[in-house]
């Protein structure tokens, strides 16, 4: 075979390095090593410090990527945190308990949380924030509505993959079930949901949100027996949050209406000499 000398020339080391770093799954190392080398030369860093800086960047990025992956896997309808939660708007909510729970130790202890309260009081917002905190601390999370979960379970049963779905649901560290009680469940639906609680009992944490007080849960599960057994499991190690009050949404839209009624007041408040609007009131 006639091989020209050029074919013998080795590939530039960067090409092999890029290949190896990809195979080792070190994308930040690959992306940053040139730039960090320039910085290292400028700052007079020796090679262990240069490598240390790259390794630290890779670790920070890896952690961020993992949090993002957990957030995607959780299927949150929106990403919300306690940073945007106004505790002063809901006096019935035990703020110190919420902040303590946001540290996620209840997940290590496999405790549950039940949030009860009327519509619009921030139950979904709070459990999204618990879910986000759990993702940030390295726990796997799944977010579902009670109706959505029952639908998934029934569908899995019809397609003969119920066991697989049940074991997935049992394995997740934090399962958030929103809106229990809005839709009455069929007998089969209630039983399938009960099995989920039963299989997760003392294996993982579950958060349940409901607009109905416990006394009315028999209407969701269609009977005393199932409701009793379910509450028995769910409330074994539980933190109960009460969110009773005025709907935050209604309050906000009332405030908006009031604000949009203001321009005419402001025109009245304009300085007759300069025409400037005085925003004092
Ligand atoms: P619920 O699930 O109890 O019906 P949501 O959590 O869906 O209520 O709240 C309705 C809307 O009001 C959401 O957009 C939510 O982010 C917002 N909201 C509710 N309570 C608060 C609060 N205390 N601070 C900030 N936003 C809130
Ligand atoms: Mg809700």
PDB file of N, CA and C and ligand atoms in Angstrom, residues 80 84-86 89-90 118-125 248-249, ligand 1:
ATOM      1  N   UNK A  80     -41.135  27.101  40.749  1.00  0.00           N
ATOM      2  CA  UNK A  80     -41.374  28.165  41.723  1.00  0.00           C
ATOM      3  C   UNK A  80     -40.583  27.878  42.988  1.00  0.00           C
ATOM      4  N   UNK A  84     -40.074  33.592  46.058  1.00  0.00           N
ATOM      5  CA  UNK A  84     -41.164  34.425  45.538  1.00  0.00           C
ATOM      6  C   UNK A  84     -42.463  34.172  46.301  1.00  0.00           C
ATOM      7  N   UNK A  85     -42.354  33.500  47.431  1.00  0.00           N
ATOM      8  CA  UNK A  85     -43.562  33.203  48.215  1.00  0.00           C
ATOM      9  C   UNK A  85     -43.712  34.250  49.314  1.00  0.00           C
ATOM     10  N   UNK A  86     -44.862  34.892  49.357  1.00  0.00           N
ATOM     11  CA  UNK A  86     -45.101  35.952  50.331  1.00  0.00           C
ATOM     12  C   UNK A  86     -45.802  35.346  51.559  1.00  0.00           C
ATOM     13  N   UNK A  89     -48.857  36.927  53.243  1.00  0.00           N
ATOM     14  CA  UNK A  89     -50.179  36.854  52.617  1.00  0.00           C
ATOM     15  C   UNK A  89     -51.018  35.709  53.183  1.00  0.00           C
ATOM     16  N   UNK A  90     -50.388  34.799  53.939  1.00  0.00           N
ATOM     17  CA  UNK A  90     -51.135  33.638  54.427  1.00  0.00           C
ATOM     18  C   UNK A  90     -50.783  33.365  55.897  1.00  0.00           C
ATOM     19  N   UNK A 118     -58.146  26.066  51.205  1.00  0.00           N
ATOM     20  CA  UNK A 118     -59.029  26.371  50.082  1.00  0.00           C
ATOM     21  C   UNK A 118     -58.226  26.801  48.849  1.00  0.00           C
ATOM     22  N   UNK A 119     -58.946  26.986  47.758  1.00  0.00           N
ATOM     23  CA  UNK A 119     -58.303  27.251  46.475  1.00  0.00           C
ATOM     24  C   UNK A 119     -57.577  28.600  46.459  1.00  0.00           C
ATOM     25  N   UNK A 120     -56.440  28.627  45.787  1.00  0.00           N
ATOM     26  CA  UNK A 120     -55.716  29.880  45.559  1.00  0.00           C
ATOM     27  C   UNK A 120     -54.867  30.359  46.718  1.00  0.00           C
ATOM     28  N   UNK A 121     -54.665  29.503  47.704  1.00  0.00           N
ATOM     29  CA  UNK A 121     -53.935  29.959  48.901  1.00  0.00           C
ATOM     30  C   UNK A 121     -52.436  29.621  48.857  1.00  0.00           C
ATOM     31  N   UNK A 122     -51.985  29.072  47.727  1.00  0.00           N
ATOM     32  CA  UNK A 122     -50.536  28.847  47.578  1.00  0.00           C
ATOM     33  C   UNK A 122     -50.088  27.416  47.836  1.00  0.00           C
ATOM     34  N   UNK A 123     -51.004  26.450  47.853  1.00  0.00           N
ATOM     35  CA  UNK A 123     -50.610  25.055  48.092  1.00  0.00           C
ATOM     36  C   UNK A 123     -49.710  24.531  46.965  1.00  0.00           C
ATOM     37  N   UNK A 124     -50.133  24.763  45.737  1.00  0.00           N
ATOM     38  CA  UNK A 124     -49.315  24.273  44.614  1.00  0.00           C
ATOM     39  C   UNK A 124     -47.969  24.996  44.598  1.00  0.00           C
ATOM     40  N   UNK A 125     -48.003  26.310  44.808  1.00  0.00           N
ATOM     41  CA  UNK A 125     -46.753  27.083  44.834  1.00  0.00           C
ATOM     42  C   UNK A 125     -45.805  26.504  45.890  1.00  0.00           C
ATOM     43  N   UNK A 248     -55.067  34.049  46.993  1.00  0.00           N
ATOM     44  CA  UNK A 248     -54.022  35.001  46.612  1.00  0.00           C
ATOM     45  C   UNK A 248     -54.327  35.584  45.226  1.00  0.00           C
ATOM     46  N   UNK A 249     -54.821  34.710  44.343  1.00  0.00           N
ATOM     47  CA  UNK A 249     -55.164  35.153  42.986  1.00  0.00           C
ATOM     48  C   UNK A 249     -56.230  36.243  43.015  1.00  0.00           C
TER      49      UNK A 249
HETATM   50  P1  LIG B   1     -53.629  26.631  45.327  1.00  0.00           P
HETATM   51  O1  LIG B   1     -52.774  25.517  44.818  1.00  0.00           O
HETATM   52  O2  LIG B   1     -53.718  26.648  46.816  1.00  0.00           O
HETATM   53  O3  LIG B   1     -54.968  26.693  44.680  1.00  0.00           O
HETATM   54  P2  LIG B   1     -51.654  28.248  43.987  1.00  0.00           P
HETATM   55  O4  LIG B   1     -50.395  27.806  44.615  1.00  0.00           O
HETATM   56  O5  LIG B   1     -51.946  27.720  42.624  1.00  0.00           O
HETATM   57  O6  LIG B   1     -52.888  27.991  44.954  1.00  0.00           O
HETATM   58  O7  LIG B   1     -51.672  29.839  43.971  1.00  0.00           O
HETATM   59  C1  LIG B   1     -52.363  30.605  42.984  1.00  0.00           C
HETATM   60  C2  LIG B   1     -51.420  31.659  42.396  1.00  0.00           C
HETATM   61  O8  LIG B   1     -51.088  32.597  43.408  1.00  0.00           O
HETATM   62  C3  LIG B   1     -50.112  31.082  41.921  1.00  0.00           C
HETATM   63  O9  LIG B   1     -49.682  31.820  40.809  1.00  0.00           O
HETATM   64  C4  LIG B   1     -49.165  31.284  43.077  1.00  0.00           C
HETATM   65  O10 LIG B   1     -47.821  31.412  42.647  1.00  0.00           O
HETATM   66  C5  LIG B   1     -49.697  32.572  43.699  1.00  0.00           C
HETATM   67  N1  LIG B   1     -49.562  32.587  45.158  1.00  0.00           N
HETATM   68  C6  LIG B   1     -50.386  32.012  46.050  1.00  0.00           C
HETATM   69  N2  LIG B   1     -50.018  32.277  47.307  1.00  0.00           N
HETATM   70  C7  LIG B   1     -48.891  33.026  47.199  1.00  0.00           C
HETATM   71  C8  LIG B   1     -48.026  33.635  48.169  1.00  0.00           C
HETATM   72  N3  LIG B   1     -48.261  33.528  49.488  1.00  0.00           N
HETATM   73  N4  LIG B   1     -46.972  34.346  47.713  1.00  0.00           N
HETATM   74  C9  LIG B   1     -46.756  34.472  46.381  1.00  0.00           C
HETATM   75  N5  LIG B   1     -47.543  33.938  45.427  1.00  0.00           N
HETATM   76  C10 LIG B   1     -48.605  33.223  45.822  1.00  0.00           C
END
